[in-house]
Amino acid sequence: VLQLIADGLTNPQIAEKIFVSVLTVNSHRKNLLSKFEVSNTASLIREAAKMGLI
């Protein structure tokens, strides 16, 4: 999910691509924000890139 977010896909696009509901994608996104201790997607991507995850 992190890579798909970084690729610029929307939650509905991610859900369709990996065959899960939009609510599941929302949950994953919220959990990622929490785990990376950031408040927005741009910060999430920046921190993930710093760590070499994307």
mmCIF file with all atom_site columns, N, CA and C in Angstrom:
data_model
loop_
_atom_site.group_PDB
_atom_site.id
_atom_site.type_symbol
_atom_site.label_atom_id
_atom_site.label_alt_id
_atom_site.label_comp_id
_atom_site.label_asym_id
_atom_site.label_entity_id
_atom_site.label_seq_id
_atom_site.pdbx_PDB_ins_code
_atom_site.Cartn_x
_atom_site.Cartn_y
_atom_site.Cartn_z
_atom_site.occupancy
_atom_site.B_iso_or_equiv
_atom_site.pdbx_formal_charge
_atom_site.auth_seq_id
_atom_site.auth_comp_id
_atom_site.auth_asym_id
_atom_site.auth_atom_id
_atom_site.pdbx_PDB_model_num
ATOM 1   N N  . VAL A 1 1  ? 0.839   -1.190 0.000  1.00 0.00 ? 1  VAL A N  1
ATOM 2   C CA . VAL A 1 1  ? 0.000   0.000  0.000  1.00 0.00 ? 1  VAL A CA 1
ATOM 3   C C  . VAL A 1 1  ? 0.880   1.249  0.000  1.00 0.00 ? 1  VAL A C  1
ATOM 4   N N  . LEU A 1 2  ? 1.961   1.212  0.759  1.00 0.00 ? 2  LEU A N  1
ATOM 5   C CA . LEU A 1 2  ? 2.856   2.372  0.831  1.00 0.00 ? 2  LEU A CA 1
ATOM 6   C C  . LEU A 1 2  ? 3.388   2.741  -0.551 1.00 0.00 ? 2  LEU A C  1
ATOM 7   N N  . GLN A 1 3  ? 3.823   1.758  -1.314 1.00 0.00 ? 3  GLN A N  1
ATOM 8   C CA . GLN A 1 3  ? 4.348   2.036  -2.655 1.00 0.00 ? 3  GLN A CA 1
ATOM 9   C C  . GLN A 1 3  ? 3.259   2.599  -3.561 1.00 0.00 ? 3  GLN A C  1
ATOM 10  N N  . LEU A 1 4  ? 2.054   2.089  -3.457 1.00 0.00 ? 4  LEU A N  1
ATOM 11  C CA . LEU A 1 4  ? 0.957   2.579  -4.291 1.00 0.00 ? 4  LEU A CA 1
ATOM 12  C C  . LEU A 1 4  ? 0.589   4.013  -3.928 1.00 0.00 ? 4  LEU A C  1
ATOM 13  N N  . ILE A 1 5  ? 0.643   4.344  -2.638 1.00 0.00 ? 5  ILE A N  1
ATOM 14  C CA . ILE A 1 5  ? 0.419   5.725  -2.210 1.00 0.00 ? 5  ILE A CA 1
ATOM 15  C C  . ILE A 1 5  ? 1.497   6.611  -2.818 1.00 0.00 ? 5  ILE A C  1
ATOM 16  N N  . ALA A 1 6  ? 2.741   6.145  -2.737 1.00 0.00 ? 6  ALA A N  1
ATOM 17  C CA . ALA A 1 6  ? 3.864   6.913  -3.291 1.00 0.00 ? 6  ALA A CA 1
ATOM 18  C C  . ALA A 1 6  ? 3.735   7.087  -4.800 1.00 0.00 ? 6  ALA A C  1
ATOM 19  N N  . ASP A 1 7  ? 3.128   6.113  -5.458 1.00 0.00 ? 7  ASP A N  1
ATOM 20  C CA . ASP A 1 7  ? 2.918   6.190  -6.908 1.00 0.00 ? 7  ASP A CA 1
ATOM 21  C C  . ASP A 1 7  ? 1.811   7.163  -7.276 1.00 0.00 ? 7  ASP A C  1
ATOM 22  N N  . GLY A 1 8  ? 1.120   7.698  -6.271 1.00 0.00 ? 8  GLY A N  1
ATOM 23  C CA . GLY A 1 8  ? 0.103   8.711  -6.510 1.00 0.00 ? 8  GLY A CA 1
ATOM 24  C C  . GLY A 1 8  ? -1.306  8.188  -6.716 1.00 0.00 ? 8  GLY A C  1
ATOM 25  N N  . LEU A 1 9  ? -1.531  6.907  -6.430 1.00 0.00 ? 9  LEU A N  1
ATOM 26  C CA . LEU A 1 9  ? -2.865  6.354  -6.594 1.00 0.00 ? 9  LEU A CA 1
ATOM 27  C C  . LEU A 1 9  ? -3.779  6.823  -5.465 1.00 0.00 ? 9  LEU A C  1
ATOM 28  N N  . THR A 1 10 ? -5.054  6.972  -5.794 1.00 0.00 ? 10 THR A N  1
ATOM 29  C CA . THR A 1 10 ? -6.053  7.330  -4.793 1.00 0.00 ? 10 THR A CA 1
ATOM 30  C C  . THR A 1 10 ? -6.468  6.070  -4.034 1.00 0.00 ? 10 THR A C  1
ATOM 31  N N  . ASN A 1 11 ? -7.147  6.259  -2.915 1.00 0.00 ? 11 ASN A N  1
ATOM 32  C CA . ASN A 1 11 ? -7.614  5.105  -2.143 1.00 0.00 ? 11 ASN A CA 1
ATOM 33  C C  . ASN A 1 11 ? -8.488  4.169  -2.976 1.00 0.00 ? 11 ASN A C  1
ATOM 34  N N  . PRO A 1 12 ? -9.462  4.675  -3.747 1.00 0.00 ? 12 PRO A N  1
ATOM 35  C CA . PRO A 1 12 ? -10.262 3.768  -4.576 1.00 0.00 ? 12 PRO A CA 1
ATOM 36  C C  . PRO A 1 12 ? -9.422  3.028  -5.625 1.00 0.00 ? 12 PRO A C  1
ATOM 37  N N  . GLN A 1 13 ? -8.434  3.692  -6.200 1.00 0.00 ? 13 GLN A N  1
ATOM 38  C CA . GLN A 1 13 ? -7.568  3.038  -7.185 1.00 0.00 ? 13 GLN A CA 1
ATOM 39  C C  . GLN A 1 13 ? -6.736  1.936  -6.537 1.00 0.00 ? 13 GLN A C  1
ATOM 40  N N  . ILE A 1 14 ? -6.223  2.204  -5.344 1.00 0.00 ? 14 ILE A N  1
ATOM 41  C CA . ILE A 1 14 ? -5.441  1.195  -4.618 1.00 0.00 ? 14 ILE A CA 1
ATOM 42  C C  . ILE A 1 14 ? -6.327  0.001  -4.281 1.00 0.00 ? 14 ILE A C  1
ATOM 43  N N  . ALA A 1 15 ? -7.529  0.276  -3.789 1.00 0.00 ? 15 ALA A N  1
ATOM 44  C CA . ALA A 1 15 ? -8.460  -0.795 -3.422 1.00 0.00 ? 15 ALA A CA 1
ATOM 45  C C  . ALA A 1 15 ? -8.748  -1.700 -4.612 1.00 0.00 ? 15 ALA A C  1
ATOM 46  N N  . GLU A 1 16 ? -8.988  -1.095 -5.750 1.00 0.00 ? 16 GLU A N  1
ATOM 47  C CA . GLU A 1 16 ? -9.279  -1.882 -6.953 1.00 0.00 ? 16 GLU A CA 1
ATOM 48  C C  . GLU A 1 16 ? -8.065  -2.703 -7.372 1.00 0.00 ? 16 GLU A C  1
ATOM 49  N N  . LYS A 1 17 ? -6.898  -2.117 -7.285 1.00 0.00 ? 17 LYS A N  1
ATOM 50  C CA . LYS A 1 17 ? -5.671  -2.778 -7.739 1.00 0.00 ? 17 LYS A CA 1
ATOM 51  C C  . LYS A 1 17 ? -5.314  -3.992 -6.882 1.00 0.00 ? 17 LYS A C  1
ATOM 52  N N  . ILE A 1 18 ? -5.533  -3.894 -5.562 1.00 0.00 ? 18 ILE A N  1
ATOM 53  C CA . ILE A 1 18 ? -5.141  -5.006 -4.690 1.00 0.00 ? 18 ILE A CA 1
ATOM 54  C C  . ILE A 1 18 ? -6.344  -5.801 -4.161 1.00 0.00 ? 18 ILE A C  1
ATOM 55  N N  . PHE A 1 19 ? -7.516  -5.551 -4.743 1.00 0.00 ? 19 PHE A N  1
ATOM 56  C CA . PHE A 1 19 ? -8.714  -6.345 -4.468 1.00 0.00 ? 19 PHE A CA 1
ATOM 57  C C  . PHE A 1 19 ? -9.145  -6.317 -3.002 1.00 0.00 ? 19 PHE A C  1
ATOM 58  N N  . VAL A 1 20 ? -9.166  -5.113 -2.425 1.00 0.00 ? 20 VAL A N  1
ATOM 59  C CA . VAL A 1 20 ? -9.686  -4.921 -1.069 1.00 0.00 ? 20 VAL A CA 1
ATOM 60  C C  . VAL A 1 20 ? -10.656 -3.750 -1.103 1.00 0.00 ? 20 VAL A C  1
ATOM 61  N N  . SER A 1 21 ? -11.351 -3.525 0.006  1.00 0.00 ? 21 SER A N  1
ATOM 62  C CA . SER A 1 21 ? -12.297 -2.411 0.049  1.00 0.00 ? 21 SER A CA 1
ATOM 63  C C  . SER A 1 21 ? -11.554 -1.100 0.282  1.00 0.00 ? 21 SER A C  1
ATOM 64  N N  . VAL A 1 22 ? -12.214 -0.006 -0.053 1.00 0.00 ? 22 VAL A N  1
ATOM 65  C CA . VAL A 1 22 ? -11.648 1.322  0.180  1.00 0.00 ? 22 VAL A CA 1
ATOM 66  C C  . VAL A 1 22 ? -11.435 1.534  1.680  1.00 0.00 ? 22 VAL A C  1
ATOM 67  N N  . LEU A 1 23 ? -12.323 1.000  2.495  1.00 0.00 ? 23 LEU A N  1
ATOM 68  C CA . LEU A 1 23 ? -12.167 1.131  3.951  1.00 0.00 ? 23 LEU A CA 1
ATOM 69  C C  . LEU A 1 23 ? -10.885 0.458  4.435  1.00 0.00 ? 23 LEU A C  1
ATOM 70  N N  . THR A 1 24 ? -10.530 -0.658 3.829  1.00 0.00 ? 24 THR A N  1
ATOM 71  C CA . THR A 1 24 ? -9.286  -1.342 4.185  1.00 0.00 ? 24 THR A CA 1
ATOM 72  C C  . THR A 1 24 ? -8.087  -0.481 3.832  1.00 0.00 ? 24 THR A C  1
ATOM 73  N N  . VAL A 1 25 ? -8.118  0.137  2.672  1.00 0.00 ? 25 VAL A N  1
ATOM 74  C CA . VAL A 1 25 ? -7.028  1.025  2.261  1.00 0.00 ? 25 VAL A CA 1
ATOM 75  C C  . VAL A 1 25 ? -6.946  2.207  3.214  1.00 0.00 ? 25 VAL A C  1
ATOM 76  N N  . ASN A 1 26 ? -8.096  2.773  3.573  1.00 0.00 ? 26 ASN A N  1
ATOM 77  C CA . ASN A 1 26 ? -8.114  3.885  4.530  1.00 0.00 ? 26 ASN A CA 1
ATOM 78  C C  . ASN A 1 26 ? -7.462  3.473  5.849  1.00 0.00 ? 26 ASN A C  1
ATOM 79  N N  . SER A 1 27 ? -7.774  2.278  6.309  1.00 0.00 ? 27 SER A N  1
ATOM 80  C CA . SER A 1 27 ? -7.194  1.787  7.562  1.00 0.00 ? 27 SER A CA 1
ATOM 81  C C  . SER A 1 27 ? -5.682  1.639  7.446  1.00 0.00 ? 27 SER A C  1
ATOM 82  N N  . HIS A 1 28 ? -5.228  1.086  6.335  1.00 0.00 ? 28 HIS A N  1
ATOM 83  C CA . HIS A 1 28 ? -3.785  0.933  6.129  1.00 0.00 ? 28 HIS A CA 1
ATOM 84  C C  . HIS A 1 28 ? -3.100  2.295  6.097  1.00 0.00 ? 28 HIS A C  1
ATOM 85  N N  . ARG A 1 29 ? -3.705  3.244  5.408  1.00 0.00 ? 29 ARG A N  1
ATOM 86  C CA . ARG A 1 29 ? -3.123  4.590  5.319  1.00 0.00 ? 29 ARG A CA 1
ATOM 87  C C  . ARG A 1 29 ? -3.034  5.227  6.713  1.00 0.00 ? 29 ARG A C  1
ATOM 88  N N  . LYS A 1 30 ? -4.110  5.120  7.484  1.00 0.00 ? 30 LYS A N  1
ATOM 89  C CA . LYS A 1 30 ? -4.111  5.679  8.844  1.00 0.00 ? 30 LYS A CA 1
ATOM 90  C C  . LYS A 1 30 ? -3.052  5.012  9.715  1.00 0.00 ? 30 LYS A C  1
ATOM 91  N N  . ASN A 1 31 ? -2.925  3.691  9.593  1.00 0.00 ? 31 ASN A N  1
ATOM 92  C CA . ASN A 1 31 ? -1.919  2.972  10.372 1.00 0.00 ? 31 ASN A CA 1
ATOM 93  C C  . ASN A 1 31 ? -0.506  3.385  9.974  1.00 0.00 ? 31 ASN A C  1
ATOM 94  N N  . LEU A 1 32 ? -0.272  3.587  8.685  1.00 0.00 ? 32 LEU A N  1
ATOM 95  C CA . LEU A 1 32 ? 1.043   4.044  8.230  1.00 0.00 ? 32 LEU A CA 1
ATOM 96  C C  . LEU A 1 32 ? 1.362   5.426  8.785  1.00 0.00 ? 32 LEU A C  1
ATOM 97  N N  . LEU A 1 33 ? 0.388   6.326  8.741  1.00 0.00 ? 33 LEU A N  1
ATOM 98  C CA . LEU A 1 33 ? 0.602   7.668  9.287  1.00 0.00 ? 33 LEU A CA 1
ATOM 99  C C  . LEU A 1 33 ? 0.970   7.586  10.765 1.00 0.00 ? 33 LEU A C  1
ATOM 100 N N  . SER A 1 34 ? 0.289   6.725  11.486 1.00 0.00 ? 34 SER A N  1
ATOM 101 C CA . SER A 1 34 ? 0.558   6.562  12.913 1.00 0.00 ? 34 SER A CA 1
ATOM 102 C C  . SER A 1 34 ? 1.944   5.962  13.151 1.00 0.00 ? 34 SER A C  1
ATOM 103 N N  . LYS A 1 35 ? 2.284   4.911  12.431 1.00 0.00 ? 35 LYS A N  1
ATOM 104 C CA . LYS A 1 35 ? 3.569   4.240  12.625 1.00 0.00 ? 35 LYS A CA 1
ATOM 105 C C  . LYS A 1 35 ? 4.749   5.143  12.272 1.00 0.00 ? 35 LYS A C  1
ATOM 106 N N  . PHE A 1 36 ? 4.576   5.978  11.275 1.00 0.00 ? 36 PHE A N  1
ATOM 107 C CA . PHE A 1 36 ? 5.648   6.892  10.877 1.00 0.00 ? 36 PHE A CA 1
ATOM 108 C C  . PHE A 1 36 ? 5.606   8.194  11.677 1.00 0.00 ? 36 PHE A C  1
ATOM 109 N N  . GLU A 1 37 ? 4.596   8.308  12.536 1.00 0.00 ? 37 GLU A N  1
ATOM 110 C CA . GLU A 1 37 ? 4.410   9.492  13.381 1.00 0.00 ? 37 GLU A CA 1
ATOM 111 C C  . GLU A 1 37 ? 4.387   10.781 12.560 1.00 0.00 ? 37 GLU A C  1
ATOM 112 N N  . VAL A 1 38 ? 3.569   10.766 11.498 1.00 0.00 ? 38 VAL A N  1
ATOM 113 C CA . VAL A 1 38 ? 3.381   11.936 10.637 1.00 0.00 ? 38 VAL A CA 1
ATOM 114 C C  . VAL A 1 38 ? 1.891   12.217 10.519 1.00 0.00 ? 38 VAL A C  1
ATOM 115 N N  . SER A 1 39 ? 1.567   13.410 10.017 1.00 0.00 ? 39 SER A N  1
ATOM 116 C CA . SER A 1 39 ? 0.157   13.801 9.981  1.00 0.00 ? 39 SER A CA 1
ATOM 117 C C  . SER A 1 39 ? -0.418  13.917 8.576  1.00 0.00 ? 39 SER A C  1
ATOM 118 N N  . ASN A 1 40 ? 0.417   13.745 7.549  1.00 0.00 ? 40 ASN A N  1
ATOM 119 C CA . ASN A 1 40 ? -0.115  13.840 6.189  1.00 0.00 ? 40 ASN A CA 1
ATOM 120 C C  . ASN A 1 40 ? 0.670   12.938 5.242  1.00 0.00 ? 40 ASN A C  1
ATOM 121 N N  . THR A 1 41 ? 0.093   12.724 4.073  1.00 0.00 ? 41 THR A N  1
ATOM 122 C CA . THR A 1 41 ? 0.668   11.795 3.113  1.00 0.00 ? 41 THR A CA 1
ATOM 123 C C  . THR A 1 41 ? 2.026   12.255 2.596  1.00 0.00 ? 41 THR A C  1
ATOM 124 N N  . ALA A 1 42 ? 2.191   13.546 2.383  1.00 0.00 ? 42 ALA A N  1
ATOM 125 C CA . ALA A 1 42 ? 3.479   14.049 1.889  1.00 0.00 ? 42 ALA A CA 1
ATOM 126 C C  . ALA A 1 42 ? 4.596   13.717 2.877  1.00 0.00 ? 42 ALA A C  1
ATOM 127 N N  . SER A 1 43 ? 4.336   13.916 4.152  1.00 0.00 ? 43 SER A N  1
ATOM 128 C CA . SER A 1 43 ? 5.332   13.591 5.178  1.00 0.00 ? 43 SER A CA 1
ATOM 129 C C  . SER A 1 43 ? 5.586   12.088 5.243  1.00 0.00 ? 43 SER A C  1
ATOM 130 N N  . LEU A 1 44 ? 4.538   11.312 5.065  1.00 0.00 ? 44 LEU A N  1
ATOM 131 C CA . LEU A 1 44 ? 4.673   9.859  5.052  1.00 0.00 ? 44 LEU A CA 1
ATOM 132 C C  . LEU A 1 44 ? 5.627   9.421  3.950  1.00 0.00 ? 44 LEU A C  1
ATOM 133 N N  . ILE A 1 45 ? 5.421   9.941  2.753  1.00 0.00 ? 45 ILE A N  1
ATOM 134 C CA . ILE A 1 45 ? 6.263   9.577  1.614  1.00 0.00 ? 45 ILE A CA 1
ATOM 135 C C  . ILE A 1 45 ? 7.698   10.033 1.846  1.00 0.00 ? 45 ILE A C  1
ATOM 136 N N  . ARG A 1 46 ? 7.872   11.228 2.360  1.00 0.00 ? 46 ARG A N  1
ATOM 137 C CA . ARG A 1 46 ? 9.214   11.754 2.627  1.00 0.00 ? 46 ARG A CA 1
ATOM 138 C C  . ARG A 1 46 ? 9.955   10.855 3.620  1.00 0.00 ? 46 ARG A C  1
ATOM 139 N N  . GLU A 1 47 ? 9.296   10.493 4.715  1.00 0.00 ? 47 GLU A N  1
ATOM 140 C CA . GLU A 1 47 ? 9.938   9.659  5.732  1.00 0.00 ? 47 GLU A CA 1
ATOM 141 C C  . GLU A 1 47 ? 10.235  8.258  5.195  1.00 0.00 ? 47 GLU A C  1
ATOM 142 N N  . ALA A 1 48 ? 9.313   7.699  4.433  1.00 0.00 ? 48 ALA A N  1
ATOM 143 C CA . ALA A 1 48 ? 9.535   6.371  3.854  1.00 0.00 ? 48 ALA A CA 1
ATOM 144 C C  . ALA A 1 48 ? 10.715  6.397  2.889  1.00 0.00 ? 48 ALA A C  1
ATOM 145 N N  . ALA A 1 49 ? 10.846  7.469  2.118  1.00 0.00 ? 49 ALA A N  1
ATOM 146 C CA . ALA A 1 49 ? 11.966  7.602  1.187  1.00 0.00 ? 49 ALA A CA 1
ATOM 147 C C  . ALA A 1 49 ? 13.284  7.728  1.950  1.00 0.00 ? 49 ALA A C  1
ATOM 148 N N  . LYS A 1 50 ? 13.282  8.491  3.037  1.00 0.00 ? 50 LYS A N  1
ATOM 149 C CA . LYS A 1 50 ? 14.491  8.629  3.866  1.00 0.00 ? 50 LYS A CA 1
ATOM 150 C C  . LYS A 1 50 ? 14.962  7.277  4.388  1.00 0.00 ? 50 LYS A C  1
ATOM 151 N N  . MET A 1 51 ? 13.986  6.408  4.705  1.00 0.00 ? 51 MET A N  1
ATOM 152 C CA . MET A 1 51 ? 14.307  5.086  5.247  1.00 0.00 ? 51 MET A CA 1
ATOM 153 C C  . MET A 1 51 ? 14.625  4.075  4.150  1.00 0.00 ? 51 MET A C  1
ATOM 154 N N  . GLY A 1 52 ? 14.479  4.486  2.898  1.00 0.00 ? 52 GLY A N  1
ATOM 155 C CA . GLY A 1 52 ? 14.752  3.585  1.788  1.00 0.00 ? 52 GLY A CA 1
ATOM 156 C C  . GLY A 1 52 ? 13.665  2.561  1.537  1.00 0.00 ? 52 GLY A C  1
ATOM 157 N N  . LEU A 1 53 ? 12.462  2.840  2.011  1.00 0.00 ? 53 LEU A N  1
ATOM 158 C CA . LEU A 1 53 ? 11.359  1.893  1.849  1.00 0.00 ? 53 LEU A CA 1
ATOM 159 C C  . LEU A 1 53 ? 10.659  2.017  0.505  1.00 0.00 ? 53 LEU A C  1
ATOM 160 N N  . ILE A 1 54 ? 10.826  3.166  -0.126 1.00 0.00 ? 54 ILE A N  1
ATOM 161 C CA . ILE A 1 54 ? 10.218  3.363  -1.448 1.00 0.00 ? 54 ILE A CA 1
ATOM 162 C C  . ILE A 1 54 ? 11.247  3.946  -2.394 1.00 0.00 ? 54 ILE A C  1
#
